Steps between C-alpha positions, in 0.01 A plus 500: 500500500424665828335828507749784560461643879610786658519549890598776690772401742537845708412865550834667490541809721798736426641624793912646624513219704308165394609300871365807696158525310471092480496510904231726475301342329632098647389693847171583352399258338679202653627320192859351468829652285559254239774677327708757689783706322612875523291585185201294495279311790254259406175439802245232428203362733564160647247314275675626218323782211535817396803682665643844569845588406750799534715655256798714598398872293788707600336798349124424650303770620215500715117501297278787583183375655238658354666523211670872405608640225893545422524234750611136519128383454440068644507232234338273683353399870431223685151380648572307866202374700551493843235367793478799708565811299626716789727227663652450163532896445696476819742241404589625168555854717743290741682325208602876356184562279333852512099550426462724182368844582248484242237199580193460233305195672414496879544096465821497366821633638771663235858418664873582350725243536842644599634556204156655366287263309138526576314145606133517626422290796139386511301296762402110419290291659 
């Protein structure tokens, strides 16, 4: 008998609007829809992996970033490398996403992503 296995498909994202925040992040990251529906949109890279998907939460509210109490506080936050740190700052800024007031590492940027979940963008070489 085969060992059991477990894989994690996707990073789910809960958002009012799944096919809005999925075109941020298709736009940012340049991966293709592979399942596209009013409540949930699936994004995967083209060689296949790990993928990033979006739930429709009609009652989500934006995290606090840093964290405060009696507020919505984040779950969870993504890590995305990017080749030129400032170019990529500026991209995520034209796709809709805002920089985070509060930044704790000069070599990595904080950003919201419009419907306020915090992802770090880092430089890789």
């Amino acid at each position: 008998m085969a060992p059991l296995e477990f894989r994690i498909s996707s990073t789910v994202l809960g958002t009012p609007d799944p096919r809005a925040l999925g075109r941020f992040y298709q736009g940012l990251l340049g991966w293709e829809v592979i399942d596209d529906e009013a409540d949930w949109v699936k994004l995967k890279p083209a060689g296949g992996g790990h993928g990033l998907a979006f739930q429709l939460e009609e009652l989500h509210a934006r995290p606090a970033w840093p964290a405060e109490s009696g507020e919505q506080q984040m779950q969870v936050h993504l890590d995305i490398g990017v080749t030129d740190l400032e170019s990529g700052v500026a991209r995520a800024e034209e796709l809709g996403a805002a920089q985070a007031a509060y930044q704790p590492q000069d070599d990595v940027r904080v950003m919201l992503d419009p419907d306020g979940h915090p992802f770090c963008l880092f430089e890789i070489s």
